[in-house]
Short mmCIF file of C-alpha atoms in Angstrom, two decimals:
data_model
loop_
_atom_site.label_atom_id
_atom_site.label_comp_id
_atom_site.label_asym_id
_atom_site.label_seq_id
_atom_site.Cartn_x
_atom_site.Cartn_y
_atom_site.Cartn_z
CA MET A 49 -1.12 14.61 -4.13
CA ASN A 50 -0.40 10.92 -3.47
CA GLY A 51 2.57 11.51 -6.65
CA ILE A 52 3.93 15.02 -5.07
CA LEU A 53 4.20 12.93 -1.65
CA ASP A 54 6.20 10.19 -3.41
CA ILE A 55 8.40 12.54 -5.20
CA LEU A 56 9.17 14.35 -1.90
CA ILE A 57 9.91 11.60 0.19
CA ASP A 58 12.45 10.18 -2.83
CA ILE A 59 14.15 13.77 -2.65
CA ALA A 60 14.42 13.25 1.30
CA SER A 61 15.52 9.68 1.69
CA THR A 62 17.43 9.73 -1.15
CA PRO A 63 20.57 11.21 0.50
CA ALA A 64 23.04 12.03 -2.34
CA LEU A 65 20.19 13.96 -3.64
CA LEU A 66 19.63 15.91 -0.61
CA VAL A 67 22.59 17.03 0.36
CA ALA A 68 22.99 18.22 -3.15
CA LEU A 69 19.74 19.86 -3.34
CA ILE A 70 20.95 21.91 0.04
CA ALA A 71 24.64 22.79 -1.26
CA ILE A 72 22.88 24.05 -3.89
CA LEU A 73 20.72 26.29 -1.63
CA GLY A 74 23.35 27.30 0.57
CA ASN A 75 25.86 28.71 -2.19
CA LEU A 76 23.08 30.42 -3.95
CA LEU A 77 21.71 31.66 -0.33
CA GLN A 78 25.74 33.07 -0.46
CA LYS A 79 25.15 34.35 -3.83
CA LYS A 80 27.98 32.57 -5.35
CA ASP A 81 28.39 32.58 -8.75
CA THR A 82 27.07 29.53 -11.18
CA ALA A 83 30.07 27.81 -11.82
CA SER A 84 30.64 27.61 -7.94
CA ILE A 85 26.52 26.44 -7.11
CA VAL A 86 26.52 23.77 -9.94
CA LYS A 87 30.18 22.80 -8.80
CA GLY A 88 29.16 22.11 -5.47
CA GLY A 89 26.12 20.78 -6.01
CA ILE A 90 27.70 17.94 -8.55
CA LYS A 91 30.19 17.23 -6.56
CA THR A 92 28.18 16.76 -3.25
CA PHE A 93 26.37 13.91 -5.03
CA VAL A 94 28.94 12.50 -6.39
CA GLY A 95 31.02 12.25 -2.86
CA PHE A 96 27.33 10.54 -1.38
CA LEU A 97 27.17 8.63 -4.50
CA VAL A 98 31.10 7.79 -3.55
CA VAL A 99 30.23 6.45 0.28
CA THR A 100 27.14 5.01 -0.59
CA ALA A 101 29.16 2.47 -3.69
CA GLY A 102 31.68 2.49 -1.21
CA ALA A 103 29.53 1.17 1.41
CA GLY A 104 27.65 -0.64 -1.17
CA VAL A 105 31.10 -2.76 -1.57
CA VAL A 106 31.57 -3.34 2.54
CA GLU A 107 28.31 -4.60 2.93
CA GLY A 108 28.73 -6.85 -0.21
CA SER A 109 31.57 -8.25 1.25
CA LEU A 110 30.57 -9.30 4.85
CA ALA A 111 27.47 -10.03 2.88
CA PRO A 112 29.09 -14.01 2.96
CA PHE A 113 31.26 -14.05 6.33
CA GLY A 114 28.08 -13.71 7.90
CA GLU A 115 26.70 -16.26 6.61
CA MET A 116 29.76 -18.28 6.30
CA PHE A 117 30.45 -17.26 10.22
CA GLN A 118 26.44 -18.90 10.58
CA ALA A 119 27.51 -22.12 9.20
CA ALA A 120 30.97 -23.00 10.52
CA PHE A 121 29.54 -22.13 14.34
CA ASN A 122 25.66 -23.43 13.54
CA MET A 123 23.71 -20.24 14.58
CA GLN A 124 20.12 -20.31 14.43
CA GLY A 125 18.64 -16.87 15.91
CA VAL A 126 18.13 -12.88 15.06
CA VAL A 127 19.82 -11.54 12.96
CA PRO A 128 19.48 -7.62 13.37
CA ASN A 129 18.87 -5.29 9.72
CA ASN A 130 18.06 -2.16 9.43
CA GLU A 131 16.74 -2.67 6.13
CA ALA A 132 15.67 -6.38 6.95
CA ILE A 133 12.96 -4.56 9.37
CA VAL A 134 11.70 -2.41 7.65
CA ALA A 135 11.12 -3.70 4.16
CA LEU A 136 8.84 -6.27 6.73
CA ALA A 137 7.48 -2.40 8.26
CA LEU A 138 6.75 -0.57 4.95
CA THR A 139 3.94 -2.53 3.94
CA LYS A 140 1.98 -2.31 5.77
CA TYR A 141 2.97 1.24 7.70
CA GLY A 142 4.30 2.96 4.93
CA THR A 143 1.74 5.70 4.93
CA TYR A 144 2.65 6.43 8.85
CA THR A 145 6.21 6.37 7.14
CA ALA A 146 6.56 8.12 4.70
CA LEU A 147 4.27 11.29 6.29
CA ILE A 148 6.63 11.07 9.90
CA MET A 149 9.30 11.29 8.38
CA LEU A 150 8.18 14.67 6.64
CA VAL A 151 7.34 16.66 9.46
CA GLY A 152 9.92 15.22 11.26
CA MET A 153 11.88 17.36 9.03
CA ALA A 154 10.18 19.93 9.51
CA PHE A 155 10.00 19.64 13.65
CA ASN A 156 13.62 19.09 12.93
CA ILE A 157 15.10 21.73 10.89
CA LEU A 158 12.05 24.31 13.49
CA ILE A 159 14.37 23.26 16.53
CA ALA A 160 17.41 23.98 14.75
CA ARG A 161 16.55 27.38 14.82
CA PHE A 162 14.47 28.36 17.56
CA THR A 163 16.50 26.60 20.25
CA ARG A 164 20.35 26.71 20.72
CA PHE A 165 20.27 22.58 19.56
CA LYS A 166 21.26 23.12 16.00
CA TYR A 167 22.18 20.30 14.28
CA ILE A 168 20.17 19.68 11.11
CA TYR A 169 20.08 15.94 10.24
CA LEU A 170 20.85 15.14 6.64
CA THR A 171 21.39 11.21 6.50
CA GLY A 172 17.57 10.52 4.88
CA HIS A 173 18.24 6.83 4.91
CA ALA A 174 18.70 6.94 8.97
CA THR A 175 15.39 9.65 9.03
CA LEU A 176 12.82 6.84 7.35
CA TYR A 177 13.84 3.87 9.34
CA MET A 178 13.76 5.78 12.23
CA SER A 179 9.99 6.99 11.30
CA CYS A 180 8.52 3.58 10.30
CA MET A 181 9.84 2.23 13.76
CA ILE A 182 8.28 5.51 15.07
CA GLY A 183 5.35 4.21 13.32
CA VAL A 184 5.10 0.89 13.72
CA ILE A 185 5.69 1.65 17.62
CA LEU A 186 2.68 3.99 17.86
CA SER A 187 0.37 2.35 16.52
CA VAL A 188 0.14 0.37 18.59
CA THR A 189 -1.70 2.43 20.90
CA LYS A 190 -4.28 2.83 18.23
CA MET A 191 -3.51 7.11 17.88
CA GLY A 192 -6.28 8.31 14.64
CA THR A 193 -3.39 8.97 10.97
CA VAL A 194 -3.23 13.03 12.84
CA PRO A 195 -2.18 12.32 16.06
CA LEU A 196 -0.14 9.77 14.80
CA VAL A 197 2.00 11.70 11.45
CA LEU A 198 1.87 14.90 14.53
CA PHE A 199 3.26 13.13 17.59
CA GLY A 200 5.56 10.29 15.70
CA GLY A 201 6.84 13.68 13.69
CA LEU A 202 7.63 15.52 16.48
CA ALA A 203 8.85 12.50 18.84
CA LEU A 204 11.30 12.11 15.45
CA GLY A 205 11.97 16.20 15.06
CA ILE A 206 13.24 15.27 18.68
CA ALA A 207 15.26 12.30 18.37
CA ASN A 208 17.60 14.04 15.78
CA THR A 209 18.52 17.33 16.94
CA ILE A 210 18.86 14.73 20.56
CA PHE A 211 21.27 12.74 19.31
CA PRO A 212 23.81 14.46 17.28
CA ALA A 213 23.42 16.83 20.43
CA ILE A 214 25.21 14.37 22.29
CA ALA A 215 27.39 13.10 19.71
CA GLN A 216 28.70 16.35 19.81
CA PRO A 217 31.50 16.85 22.54
CA PHE A 218 32.90 14.16 21.38
CA THR A 219 32.77 15.20 17.06
CA ARG A 220 34.73 17.94 17.96
CA GLN A 221 37.50 16.23 19.30
CA ILE A 222 38.06 13.48 16.53
CA THR A 223 37.29 16.93 14.18
CA LYS A 224 38.92 19.76 16.11
CA ASN A 225 36.20 21.99 14.73
CA ASP A 226 32.21 22.70 15.39
CA THR A 227 31.22 22.31 11.08
CA VAL A 228 29.84 19.16 11.04
CA ALA A 229 28.68 17.11 13.42
CA LEU A 230 27.23 13.35 13.00
CA GLY A 231 23.73 11.93 12.34
CA HIS A 232 23.93 8.11 12.77
CA THR A 233 21.49 6.18 14.28
CA GLY A 234 24.05 4.13 16.83
CA ASN A 235 25.48 8.28 18.57
CA PHE A 236 24.61 7.13 21.87
CA GLY A 237 26.80 4.38 21.58
CA TYR A 238 29.78 6.58 20.20
CA ALA A 239 28.71 8.79 22.88
CA LEU A 240 29.19 5.94 25.66
CA SER A 241 32.31 5.06 23.96
CA GLY A 242 34.05 8.92 23.98
CA LEU A 243 32.18 8.34 27.88
CA ILE A 244 34.37 5.30 28.31
CA GLY A 245 37.47 6.16 26.49
CA LYS A 246 37.27 9.52 29.13
CA TYR A 247 37.37 7.55 32.36
CA VAL A 248 39.47 3.89 31.59
CA GLY A 249 41.67 5.13 28.46
CA ASN A 250 45.29 7.35 28.06
CA LYS A 251 44.51 9.33 24.89
CA GLU A 252 47.91 10.08 24.02
CA LYS A 253 48.20 6.74 22.88
CA SER A 254 46.20 6.86 19.97
CA THR A 255 45.18 3.20 17.75
CA GLU A 256 46.83 5.92 14.86
CA ASP A 257 50.12 6.54 16.57
CA ILE A 258 50.86 2.57 16.56
CA ASN A 259 54.38 1.67 16.39
CA PHE A 260 55.47 -1.39 14.49
CA PRO A 261 58.75 -3.15 14.14
CA LYS A 262 60.69 -1.26 10.68
CA GLY A 263 59.89 -4.58 8.86
CA LEU A 264 56.20 -4.05 9.55
CA SER A 265 56.17 -0.24 9.19
CA PHE A 266 53.49 -1.36 5.87
CA LEU A 267 51.09 -2.13 7.71
CA ARG A 268 50.50 1.21 8.58
CA ASP A 269 49.22 2.04 5.82
CA SER A 270 45.74 2.22 6.54
CA THR A 271 44.49 0.12 2.73
CA VAL A 272 47.12 -2.60 3.52
CA SER A 273 46.35 -3.01 7.12
CA ILE A 274 42.26 -3.17 7.58
CA THR A 275 42.85 -6.14 3.87
CA ILE A 276 45.84 -8.19 5.77
CA THR A 277 43.65 -7.99 8.97
CA MET A 278 40.42 -8.65 7.61
CA ALA A 279 42.42 -11.84 5.05
CA ILE A 280 43.46 -13.23 8.07
CA VAL A 281 39.78 -12.85 9.78
CA TYR A 282 38.03 -14.57 6.52
CA VAL A 283 40.65 -17.08 5.77
CA ILE A 284 39.83 -18.46 9.79
CA VAL A 285 35.77 -17.87 9.98
CA ALA A 286 36.46 -20.26 6.11
CA LEU A 287 38.75 -22.24 7.92
CA PHE A 288 35.57 -23.46 10.19
CA ALA A 289 32.78 -22.97 7.40
CA GLY A 290 34.79 -25.23 4.91
CA ASN A 291 35.26 -25.88 1.38
CA THR A 292 32.13 -27.76 0.44
CA TYR A 293 30.33 -25.27 1.88
CA VAL A 294 31.62 -21.72 0.97
CA SER A 295 32.59 -23.62 -2.61
CA THR A 296 28.70 -24.57 -3.40
CA ASN A 297 26.88 -21.70 -1.53
CA LEU A 298 28.87 -18.84 -1.52
CA SER A 299 31.49 -18.95 -4.40
CA ASP A 300 29.84 -20.51 -6.87
CA GLY A 301 32.89 -23.31 -7.60
CA THR A 302 36.01 -20.79 -6.56
CA ASN A 303 38.60 -22.16 -3.58
CA TYR A 304 37.38 -20.96 0.20
CA ILE A 305 40.64 -20.01 0.52
CA ILE A 306 40.97 -17.63 -2.87
CA TYR A 307 37.14 -16.68 -2.53
CA SER A 308 38.48 -15.21 1.51
CA LEU A 309 41.50 -13.42 0.40
CA GLN A 310 38.57 -11.48 -2.30
CA GLN A 311 35.74 -10.44 0.21
CA ALA A 312 39.05 -9.59 1.97
CA GLY A 313 39.96 -6.95 -0.48
CA SER A 314 37.44 -6.31 -1.72
CA PHE A 315 36.34 -5.40 1.69
CA ALA A 316 38.99 -2.53 2.21
CA ALA A 317 38.61 -1.21 -1.34
CA GLY A 318 34.92 -0.66 -0.36
CA VAL A 319 36.82 1.34 2.95
CA PHE A 320 39.29 3.21 0.83
CA VAL A 321 36.36 4.41 -1.93
CA ILE A 322 34.25 5.37 1.49
CA LEU A 323 37.48 7.90 2.89
CA ALA A 324 37.61 9.46 -0.87
CA GLY A 325 33.99 9.98 -0.73
CA VAL A 326 33.84 11.49 2.56
CA ARG A 327 36.91 14.20 1.25
CA LEU A 328 34.67 15.48 -1.21
CA ILE A 329 31.60 15.96 0.59
CA LEU A 330 33.61 18.27 3.55
CA ALA A 331 35.02 20.20 0.83
CA GLU A 332 31.78 21.03 -0.17
CA ILE A 333 29.08 21.07 1.75
CA VAL A 334 30.60 22.50 5.20
CA PRO A 335 31.51 25.75 3.54
CA ALA A 336 28.33 25.56 1.49
CA PHE A 337 26.45 24.68 4.76
CA LYS A 338 27.51 28.59 5.77
CA GLY A 339 25.00 30.43 3.44
CA ILE A 340 21.64 28.43 4.85
CA SER A 341 23.88 28.92 8.33
CA GLU A 342 23.70 32.80 7.43
CA LYS A 343 20.40 32.68 5.58
CA LEU A 344 17.67 30.13 7.50
CA VAL A 345 18.88 28.57 10.70
CA PRO A 346 21.50 30.97 12.58
CA ASN A 347 24.50 28.71 13.33
CA SER A 348 23.61 25.66 12.42
CA ILE A 349 25.75 22.43 12.09
CA PRO A 350 25.28 19.89 9.34
CA ALA A 351 25.08 15.81 10.84
CA LEU A 352 26.32 13.21 8.54
CA ASP A 353 26.37 9.49 8.08
CA CYS A 354 29.34 7.97 10.59
CA PRO A 355 31.61 7.29 7.64
CA ILE A 356 32.12 10.99 8.08
CA VAL A 357 34.09 11.17 10.77
CA PHE A 358 36.05 7.11 8.82
CA PRO A 359 39.18 9.79 7.71
CA TYR A 360 40.11 10.66 11.37
CA ALA A 361 41.51 7.86 12.31
CA PRO A 362 41.90 4.44 10.11
CA ASN A 363 43.11 2.41 12.73
CA ALA A 364 40.62 3.12 14.86
CA VAL A 365 37.68 2.07 11.99
CA LEU A 366 39.51 -0.95 12.28
CA ILE A 367 39.42 -1.72 15.81
CA GLY A 368 36.12 -0.79 16.39
CA PHE A 369 34.96 -3.07 14.26
CA LEU A 370 36.40 -6.58 15.52
CA THR A 371 36.54 -5.96 19.24
CA SER A 372 32.26 -4.68 18.57
CA PHE A 373 32.17 -7.81 17.04
CA VAL A 374 33.74 -10.20 19.99
CA GLY A 375 31.32 -8.54 21.92
CA GLY A 376 28.55 -9.76 19.99
CA ILE A 377 29.83 -13.07 20.35
CA VAL A 378 30.26 -13.10 23.84
CA SER A 379 26.70 -11.32 24.05
CA LEU A 380 25.63 -14.31 21.75
CA ALA A 381 27.65 -17.26 24.27
CA ILE A 382 25.83 -15.16 27.27
CA MET A 383 22.78 -14.93 25.55
CA VAL A 384 22.68 -19.23 24.82
CA LEU A 385 24.22 -20.07 28.14
CA THR A 386 20.89 -17.52 29.88
CA GLY A 387 17.51 -19.63 27.85
CA THR A 388 17.26 -16.03 26.03
CA THR A 389 16.92 -15.47 22.22
CA VAL A 390 19.73 -15.30 20.38
CA ILE A 391 20.72 -12.62 18.50
CA ILE A 392 24.04 -13.52 15.59
CA PRO A 393 26.04 -10.45 15.87
CA GLY A 394 25.33 -8.84 12.47
CA VAL A 395 28.27 -7.83 11.16
CA VAL A 396 27.27 -4.31 8.75
CA PRO A 397 25.53 -2.89 12.01
CA HIS A 398 29.23 -4.27 14.07
CA PHE A 399 31.12 -3.02 11.08
CA PHE A 400 29.36 0.76 10.46
CA CYS A 401 27.95 1.06 14.24
CA GLY A 402 31.37 -0.56 16.11
CA ALA A 403 34.32 1.15 13.88
CA THR A 404 32.68 4.59 14.69
CA ALA A 405 32.14 4.17 17.70
CA GLY A 406 36.06 2.46 17.60
CA VAL A 407 37.17 6.37 16.80
CA TYR A 408 35.06 7.91 19.20
CA GLY A 409 36.71 5.97 22.23
CA ASN A 410 40.68 6.20 20.14
CA ALA A 411 39.21 10.40 19.96
CA THR A 412 39.14 10.36 23.93
CA GLY A 413 40.54 7.51 25.03
CA GLY A 414 43.30 6.59 22.58
CA LEU A 415 43.93 2.90 21.67
CA ARG A 416 42.39 1.26 24.81
CA GLY A 417 39.66 3.56 24.94
CA ALA A 418 39.39 2.64 21.01
CA VAL A 419 39.49 -1.33 22.33
CA ILE A 420 37.31 -1.15 25.35
CA GLY A 421 34.49 1.37 24.38
CA SER A 422 33.75 -0.52 20.99
CA PHE A 423 33.99 -4.13 22.62
CA VAL A 424 31.03 -2.29 25.33
CA HIS A 425 29.23 -1.08 22.74
CA GLY A 426 29.21 -4.27 20.66
CA VAL A 427 27.79 -5.34 23.47
CA ILE A 428 25.38 -2.58 23.67
CA ILE A 429 24.04 -3.69 20.00
CA SER A 430 23.28 -7.40 20.80
CA PHE A 431 21.10 -6.89 24.37
CA MET A 432 19.87 -4.03 23.02
CA PRO A 433 17.54 -5.98 20.21
CA ILE A 434 16.01 -8.00 23.21
CA LEU A 435 14.28 -5.69 24.62
CA LEU A 436 12.84 -3.92 21.70
CA MET A 437 11.25 -6.74 19.75
CA PRO A 438 8.64 -7.12 22.97
CA VAL A 439 7.54 -3.33 21.87
CA MET A 440 7.62 -4.11 17.62
CA GLY A 441 3.87 -5.59 17.97
CA ASP A 442 3.38 -7.59 15.50
CA LEU A 443 6.73 -7.52 14.09
CA GLY A 444 8.21 -7.82 16.81
CA PHE A 445 9.52 -11.55 16.00
CA GLN A 446 10.25 -11.88 12.47
CA GLY A 447 13.80 -13.34 12.01
CA SER A 448 15.13 -9.49 11.97
CA THR A 449 15.51 -6.88 14.66
CA PHE A 450 16.61 -2.82 14.49
CA SER A 451 20.08 -3.75 15.16
CA ASP A 452 21.64 1.00 16.01
CA THR A 453 21.88 1.94 19.81
CA ASP A 454 19.68 5.17 18.73
CA TYR A 455 16.39 2.32 17.86
CA GLY A 456 16.55 1.10 20.80
CA VAL A 457 16.68 3.89 23.31
CA VAL A 458 14.03 5.16 20.53
CA GLY A 459 12.10 2.26 20.76
CA ILE A 460 12.49 1.12 24.23
CA PHE A 461 11.22 4.75 25.87
CA LEU A 462 8.35 5.32 23.82
CA GLY A 463 7.37 1.08 23.27
CA ASN A 464 7.14 1.18 26.77
CA LEU A 465 5.75 4.45 27.54
CA ALA A 466 2.99 3.22 24.91
CA ASN A 467 2.19 0.00 26.44
CA ALA A 468 2.19 2.03 30.15
CA GLY A 469 0.33 4.88 29.65
CA GLY A 470 -1.68 4.89 26.84
CA GLN A 471 -1.47 7.94 24.10
CA ILE A 472 -1.45 10.38 26.94
CA ALA A 473 1.59 9.46 28.18
CA VAL A 474 2.75 9.07 24.67
CA ILE A 475 2.57 12.65 23.55
CA SER A 476 2.64 13.94 26.98
CA VAL A 477 6.35 12.75 27.42
CA ILE A 478 7.24 13.82 23.73
CA VAL A 479 5.77 17.24 24.42
CA ALA A 480 7.92 17.51 27.97
CA VAL A 481 10.83 16.44 25.95
CA LEU A 482 10.21 18.88 23.23
CA ALA A 483 9.42 21.99 26.62
CA VAL A 484 12.99 20.98 28.47
CA LEU A 485 15.15 21.34 24.82
CA ILE A 486 13.27 25.37 24.84
CA GLY A 487 14.04 25.83 28.72
CA LEU A 488 17.10 24.72 28.57
CA THR A 489 17.82 27.72 25.63
CA ILE A 490 15.69 29.71 27.45
CA ILE A 491 18.71 29.53 30.69
CA GLY A 492 21.28 29.34 28.38
CA LYS A 493 20.35 32.84 26.08
CA ASN A 494 20.17 33.93 30.30
CA LYS A 495 23.63 33.35 31.67
CA LYS A 496 24.36 34.35 28.36
CA SER A 497 23.41 37.47 28.68
CA LYS A 498 24.41 38.09 32.09
CA ALA A 499 27.40 37.39 31.50
CA VAL A 500 27.81 39.60 28.80
CA SER A 501 26.40 42.67 31.71
CA GLU A 502 28.85 41.33 34.08
#
């Protein structure tokens, strides 16, 4: 039994394999020929591996940047990192995490099937991390295993339905259609960035329409502009860190300026690979998903990882990352001055989440929306972890914590609910939220029927 469970968990937490199987299922339901089924499955599988490889290159180039930053400015504090805190938590809460993840995915499909919220969350690692956090928080209430897994899974299924839904009005403006949604643990922040862009920005002045002087027209190529911009940022931080620190601890003796330029180029290469992988996935998964939509969950929409929106506004990706990181630095200064727990800006979350916030802010408010939306996002993912840590039980202060906005929203909400009202309060509110989703579906159907009859 445990062996089968382990296999199911491995499949569910491996995005490339999970989505490839879904692409195969979609093509089978459409009764496509064998060649199309095999091609769709393999190209989707490879596409996700390409995205994963690109993300790995980006993370690999950002890791030394984070170390240089801390050394350059002599900063000590908590570094938000989802992988680090989950690795720590799984040693104690691994069984809860696995069971909540499987039950949560089942609830997500059921909610999509029977309500108006048709989003099927396909980002496996994000689902795993959210399952882990929910398991940790609910364990504080001393629930038994069965209710903890059942209601933890229901909470996960609801979260994986609601977060794509709140971002979808803005995702639709980015993609110009409703064929794909965003399934990532920063959706609350992305929706907020889109909302900010709507009210403070100017949609007509997009980041992608930046006018460069004729002699600088090469900057319109996103790979070139990303490389140059990141080279400048890396070199500045390296100068503060010093050649001795960089060559001794990071570059294996390579000159610190040369090393910085290499890392900047690696960062741009990683982004280029991500964009190529995304295009490959979209070409296969969206048509294949029609089969699932028609047969299993009518009108369902796949919710995919955040790089899915990067190709729509490459300039906003870079602008969003940088301004979100600036928001993190400003927040750090405020924390130091006010004497709170210090959250060191995590370069990886500020890139993936900040860049995505930039795309959303740009979609509704152009360049100004991208800058302001991403900056506010950077401030939020800096202060949210401070509020999240106290509700994480004995994992609250371990030198790391969850970083993205959705972890903060779910964790702070469930954690404070658990501390204030215990098991009964948690169960009651989770069921109440499900009832709201069902109620909204019924109201929507009644309005549609009334409109048709008139």
